[in-house]
């Protein structure tokens, strides 16, 4: 697009090549001398397939949180808080001064995971756009921290900003002073301004923060970050397109592509946590408790399965699978599960139940056949695998219901928990833009009387039905606990 | 129907009649000129072939994603479908008419003139002569003031040269910028331009709509001083620091210079905006000082015939009086006065139109269905003299054609025989500049990567 862009990549290749010799002067002796990374040079050393996947998933969690912050209209401060919490957990990046930490390992993980996700997200226009948008935000959020190390980082990029000569400064002195937010030095010659095409600093233009003449923006050195961000974005855009072109020629041994495929789906539903076995809160759930728990704690997908089961006294295969594994993780023991399903299937004989269903239930608990302890299905699995056919009730109602039915279901299911007709437009617009987990999270907030944006705690979105339920039960416990204190 | 010669109403005057429109497209509409303007060269390029056109057909049928191979093809299709009007959209990465056969990711808007739309309805709260759909020579003053400011800002600040101003046919004006850089802007950059230009913000319920001052901070620990809002008492204002407070951005200072003259003529003399009680009460609310406010309130409530101009003089006199006792308020009160001028005269833009590449805008030389007037280009240096009521209507043009006594010799440039000629000439001249520039770029091809 803009001809100047190519220069940026060419000059910035000195950033992080892993060439140790160049940076020996660095007092910390780090392979990655800077906390931040412009990701101009791909990592070249070997990496295990496990790290490849796990690191990428960790980064995806952070990016997923940023993306859902966009969708949920979080303020910049909120987004910062939420993202920093996620970063600390999954992708820590300490300053040079944090001597006690293996900073090189952190930075390597940051470096590698970025490039793995590039491979996963370069493949369509939409994925590229979303990746750039979230990576850009991550870079910005990190940029603000540890300002003392920034200058060294920025100058290492060699972006070649042209500073304005003193004659020109004098010529536009009045305008430069009037356009500047901060007071300038009485001798304008002592200030540094950069002159760039305004299209490179759209955010400064939008907030009317620069002097603009003949298409050139005069950017004060304190606003240099805008130019760095723009260069970061331009760099990433360009390289993603190159990656997309190179990907089909990748000499691949069938281990990486499935991982990439899976990763690129991560954006659809966020990254789920693994819910494989009963969570600790689920102590002693029995079959006869399910009805009440369903009413209070189940997300819409499970409510729908439960209600269908009660109404039709039967569920089809995938419905049983989705609901059965969910119940297992809630804490329903195998004995209770058999009781629950036996009672639920009112129209069949004991003999038929034992033959046709009992085996499957025991199988899903890891007691038959492969003896695999199957995890409960995450939102991502529910959204993207085994789409429900006619007369099947599994899947995600936000995605698989028609708008009219979804509205009716929401009102009848959650009406008693404070969900009103007025909440519908917001939910339906999330659904329309395919942000199903956002819709679900918002319903959680409404039905649990939680402030918008809080999500299921700390601003996290729903990525797993069991996570939804666990949080709902925690909330109930907390409030009943408070009640006792008051007594 | 706003037509003035009702008694002489003829078939030609009915712009909603399909027959009238068909003759208009067959004999008058300057397809060739429109083509050259959009295409930037004589040979049809992607700029034209990949361009979206949308038709509005009678009965509210809206046909999107039409595209044409050349001006002849366009004329043929337009006559066949006979739309009541049509709009111009973006240049896409493929031919819009083939949209259905392209993979979804392969059909993206790539290039597009940067467009602006100013509509008289946004001025309803301040104009006193007409309201709603009406427009007269007097309201045009608002548009003229807006054009003056925008034209100057876009040329000197953004450095663009190819600006085409077009009367919208009823009560507004459009601007199309065809510079290479403007065509290539991303949606994000378009949004940035709007952020730069927009000054009048806030809905019906917000009296003070101008909040553009940067409050400079002198204490290093306070990051951001609060913005002043209307009705706020002086005590709540950020602490005064001489010379540093509330400076206007240089871009707005430039606008203010040209708006000051307009304010006197348009707001005070012509529109007399502060004559009515509702009018001057708004003015009072914009004054950030209680003493001045109550003094003026008293004076104006008892004298209902006082003109706006006199009221403005009253206001200035009260400010002077007040400053004798409280000279430190000078910056605040000057700022308030400037903000009032901006609020009444600064361009009110329909921002959504400009922010997205794929937005459609009515093509020049279309006929406005309810007024019958043709959307003609306007010379921004003569915008103050422009009178929307003298713009040719489709009926007038067809009558002019009938008077031409050579029915045998009908061809596509029949507009030359009508009063539309100066307007088409204006577009042709504009397009010629674009072609000239395109030639230079083409010569430098290889150096530049500006390729369609």
XYZ file of N, CA, C and O in Angstrom, chain A residues 331-414:
336
model
N -20.357 -33.451 39.220
C -20.102 -34.207 40.434
C -21.093 -35.344 40.644
O -21.202 -35.910 41.730
N -21.823 -35.680 39.609
C -22.769 -36.790 39.709
C -21.976 -38.095 39.571
O -21.320 -38.315 38.556
N -22.023 -38.929 40.588
C -21.246 -40.173 40.552
C -21.882 -41.154 39.577
O -23.025 -40.968 39.145
N -21.147 -42.188 39.234
C -21.660 -43.159 38.257
C -22.952 -43.808 38.745
O -23.898 -43.975 37.975
N -23.006 -44.120 40.052
C -24.222 -44.744 40.578
C -25.404 -43.796 40.432
O -26.471 -44.177 39.964
N -25.188 -42.533 40.844
C -26.257 -41.552 40.754
C -26.634 -41.292 39.298
O -27.791 -41.056 38.981
N -25.632 -41.340 38.427
C -25.906 -41.097 37.011
C -26.835 -42.168 36.466
O -27.775 -41.872 35.720
N -26.578 -43.411 36.851
C -27.444 -44.486 36.353
C -28.851 -44.314 36.888
O -29.836 -44.452 36.157
N -28.960 -43.927 38.149
C -30.287 -43.664 38.723
C -30.982 -42.546 37.952
O -32.148 -42.644 37.553
N -30.198 -41.465 37.726
C -30.768 -40.297 37.051
C -31.309 -40.666 35.683
O -32.448 -40.356 35.334
N -30.488 -41.345 34.884
C -30.897 -41.646 33.510
C -31.997 -42.694 33.488
O -32.903 -42.631 32.662
N -31.923 -43.667 34.420
C -32.965 -44.696 34.450
C -34.336 -44.053 34.704
O -35.318 -44.337 34.045
N -34.357 -43.139 35.676
C -35.625 -42.470 35.987
C -36.073 -41.582 34.834
O -37.260 -41.454 34.556
N -35.104 -40.947 34.212
C -35.445 -39.988 33.170
C -36.070 -40.662 31.960
O -36.985 -40.130 31.345
N -35.564 -41.851 31.619
C -36.101 -42.562 30.457
C -37.323 -43.349 30.887
O -37.278 -44.559 31.071
N -38.428 -42.669 31.017
C -39.595 -43.306 31.594
C -40.273 -44.327 30.709
O -41.021 -45.178 31.194
N -40.013 -44.314 29.406
C -40.833 -45.129 28.517
C -40.215 -46.474 28.157
O -40.732 -47.176 27.311
N -39.092 -46.819 28.758
C -38.459 -48.061 28.319
C -38.322 -49.056 29.483
O -38.360 -48.673 30.653
N -38.138 -50.287 29.124
C -38.026 -51.330 30.151
C -36.619 -51.332 30.730
O -35.682 -50.826 30.123
N -36.510 -51.938 31.938
C -35.199 -52.054 32.577
C -34.227 -52.790 31.683
O -33.050 -52.441 31.591
N -34.758 -53.801 31.022
C -33.922 -54.639 30.190
C -33.300 -53.826 29.066
O -32.095 -53.852 28.819
N -34.142 -53.054 28.395
C -33.685 -52.235 27.278
C -32.679 -51.193 27.779
O -31.660 -50.932 27.145
N -32.949 -50.613 28.946
C -32.048 -49.606 29.486
C -30.666 -50.193 29.722
O -29.649 -49.624 29.316
N -30.644 -51.337 30.360
C -29.353 -51.956 30.669
C -28.585 -52.267 29.397
O -27.382 -52.050 29.306
N -29.306 -52.759 28.432
C -28.637 -53.181 27.201
C -28.144 -51.994 26.394
O -27.043 -52.010 25.869
N -28.987 -51.000 26.274
C -28.670 -49.970 25.277
C -28.054 -48.703 25.849
O -27.392 -47.979 25.145
N -28.328 -48.427 27.093
C -27.868 -47.132 27.607
C -26.823 -47.232 28.708
O -25.923 -46.414 28.792
N -26.992 -48.258 29.582
C -26.115 -48.340 30.737
C -24.645 -48.418 30.323
O -23.790 -47.742 30.892
N -24.405 -49.162 29.260
C -23.036 -49.317 28.800
C -22.443 -47.968 28.420
O -21.323 -47.624 28.787
N -23.233 -47.201 27.703
C -22.740 -45.899 27.251
C -22.448 -44.961 28.411
O -21.492 -44.196 28.374
N -23.321 -45.022 29.420
C -23.102 -44.156 30.573
C -21.804 -44.549 31.262
O -20.955 -43.708 31.558
N -21.635 -45.846 31.472
C -20.411 -46.314 32.124
C -19.194 -46.004 31.256
O -18.134 -45.655 31.752
N -19.391 -46.088 29.944
C -18.305 -45.793 29.008
C -17.855 -44.340 29.168
O -16.657 -44.029 29.219
N -18.828 -43.461 29.295
C -18.456 -42.048 29.389
C -17.780 -41.733 30.726
O -17.090 -40.734 30.868
N -17.972 -42.602 31.690
C -17.267 -42.425 32.963
C -15.908 -43.139 32.964
O -15.234 -43.222 33.981
N -15.559 -43.683 31.829
C -14.263 -44.335 31.726
C -14.244 -45.724 32.328
O -13.207 -46.215 32.764
N -15.404 -46.362 32.398
C -15.467 -47.668 33.055
C -15.623 -48.814 32.062
O -15.667 -49.962 32.447
N -15.752 -48.502 30.793
C -15.901 -49.543 29.783
C -14.959 -49.245 28.618
O -14.482 -48.123 28.469
N -14.794 -50.234 27.784
C -14.079 -50.057 26.527
C -12.708 -49.429 26.684
O -11.834 -49.956 27.376
N -12.512 -48.305 26.063
C -11.217 -47.630 26.051
C -10.796 -47.176 27.442
O -9.654 -46.811 27.666
N -11.758 -47.066 28.331
C -11.524 -46.582 29.692
C -10.858 -45.208 29.677
O -9.914 -44.947 30.399
N -11.386 -44.391 28.823
C -10.851 -43.034 28.723
C -11.746 -42.110 29.532
O -12.962 -42.178 29.451
N -11.124 -41.267 30.333
C -11.924 -40.323 31.113
C -12.257 -39.123 30.238
O -11.481 -38.183 30.111
N -13.416 -39.173 29.597
C -13.766 -38.122 28.642
C -14.043 -36.802 29.355
O -14.777 -36.781 30.354
N -13.487 -35.719 28.848
C -13.827 -34.411 29.431
C -15.198 -33.951 28.954
O -15.676 -34.392 27.908
N -15.807 -33.085 29.742
C -17.066 -32.493 29.301
C -16.788 -31.592 28.104
O -15.697 -31.063 27.947
N -17.801 -31.437 27.273
C -17.596 -30.660 26.056
C -17.529 -29.157 26.363
O -18.345 -28.633 27.120
N -16.548 -28.526 25.756
C -16.402 -27.080 25.926
C -17.309 -26.364 24.942
O -17.859 -26.972 24.023
N -17.452 -25.056 25.144
C -18.259 -24.268 24.210
C -17.747 -24.436 22.789
O -18.509 -24.538 21.841
N -16.428 -24.475 22.667
C -15.880 -24.589 21.322
C -16.308 -25.883 20.651
O -16.706 -25.901 19.494
N -16.251 -26.993 21.430
C -16.680 -28.276 20.878
C -18.162 -28.233 20.536
O -18.590 -28.702 19.485
N -18.940 -27.673 21.451
C -20.385 -27.652 21.249
C -20.737 -26.806 20.024
O -21.632 -27.137 19.251
N -19.969 -25.726 19.856
C -20.283 -24.826 18.747
C -19.855 -25.390 17.408
O -20.480 -25.121 16.387
N -18.768 -26.161 17.410
C -18.183 -26.464 16.107
C -18.245 -27.930 15.702
O -18.030 -28.239 14.537
N -18.535 -28.842 16.633
C -18.583 -30.241 16.209
C -19.994 -30.787 16.335
O -20.800 -30.267 17.121
N -20.293 -31.818 15.552
C -21.591 -32.503 15.612
C -22.774 -31.539 15.658
O -23.505 -31.464 16.629
N -22.921 -30.767 14.600
C -24.058 -29.850 14.542
C -25.364 -30.631 14.704
O -25.508 -31.703 14.145
N -26.301 -30.100 15.498
C -27.535 -30.843 15.732
C -28.381 -30.960 14.463
O -28.504 -30.007 13.709
N -28.935 -32.139 14.252
C -29.835 -32.338 13.124
C -31.268 -32.128 13.568
O -31.522 -31.756 14.714
N -32.212 -32.399 12.658
C -33.618 -32.243 13.048
C -33.924 -33.168 14.217
O -33.404 -34.270 14.289
N -34.743 -32.702 15.122
C -35.194 -33.442 16.305
C -34.078 -33.731 17.302
O -34.265 -34.478 18.236
N -32.900 -33.140 17.106
C -31.862 -33.271 18.131
C -31.816 -31.997 18.973
O -32.104 -30.903 18.478
N -31.450 -32.128 20.222
C -31.524 -30.972 21.116
C -30.177 -30.512 21.644
O -30.115 -29.612 22.454
N -29.087 -31.142 21.218
C -27.808 -30.680 21.741
C -27.340 -29.457 20.951
O -28.080 -28.916 20.139
N -26.120 -29.007 21.229
C -25.606 -27.821 20.571
C -25.740 -26.610 21.461
O -26.026 -26.724 22.657
N -25.495 -25.440 20.888
C -25.550 -24.191 21.638
C -26.776 -23.407 21.178
O -26.865 -23.031 20.018
N -27.721 -23.181 22.077
C -28.952 -22.489 21.664
C -28.678 -21.138 21.002
O -29.381 -20.752 20.076
N -27.631 -20.436 21.470
C -27.357 -19.118 20.899
C -26.987 -19.240 19.432
O -27.250 -18.372 18.634
N -26.368 -20.374 19.121
C -26.001 -20.549 17.731
C -27.024 -21.350 16.944
O -27.287 -21.065 15.786
N -27.594 -22.352 17.575
C -28.369 -23.309 16.799
C -29.881 -23.094 16.854
O -30.616 -23.824 16.206
N -30.336 -22.129 17.633
C -31.768 -21.828 17.648
C -32.055 -20.744 16.626
O -31.214 -19.877 16.385
N -33.270 -20.742 16.083
C -33.662 -19.601 15.264
C -33.916 -18.433 16.210
O -34.231 -18.635 17.382
N -33.746 -17.196 15.724
C -33.863 -16.035 16.614
C -35.160 -16.026 17.425
O -35.145 -15.762 18.625
N -36.279 -16.348 16.772
C -37.560 -16.324 17.484
C -37.564 -17.318 18.636
O -37.964 -17.016 19.752
N -37.106 -18.528 18.330
C -37.095 -19.562 19.364
C -36.132 -19.211 20.488
O -36.415 -19.487 21.653
N -35.017 -18.617 20.133
C -34.043 -18.252 21.153
C -34.651 -17.222 22.097
O -34.547 -17.340 23.325
N -35.316 -16.236 21.520
C -35.945 -15.211 22.357
C -36.958 -15.854 23.302
O -36.961 -15.582 24.509
N -37.788 -16.721 22.750
C -38.803 -17.370 23.578
C -38.139 -18.199 24.671
O -38.550 -18.174 25.838
N -37.084 -18.930 24.289
C -36.407 -19.791 25.257
C -35.786 -18.964 26.382
O -35.868 -19.317 27.556
N -35.166 -17.859 26.016
C -34.526 -17.017 27.030
C -35.554 -16.505 28.024
O -35.359 -16.556 29.239
N -36.680 -16.038 27.484
C -37.694 -15.455 28.358
C -38.299 -16.518 29.266
O -38.458 -16.307 30.467
N -38.606 -17.692 28.699
C -39.271 -18.692 29.536
C -38.278 -19.324 30.512
O -38.630 -19.672 31.627
N -37.020 -19.461 30.092
C -36.054 -20.112 30.964
C -35.591 -19.197 32.089
O -35.479 -19.614 33.238
N -35.294 -17.960 31.754
C -34.665 -17.090 32.735
C -35.575 -15.984 33.258
O -35.135 -15.136 34.022
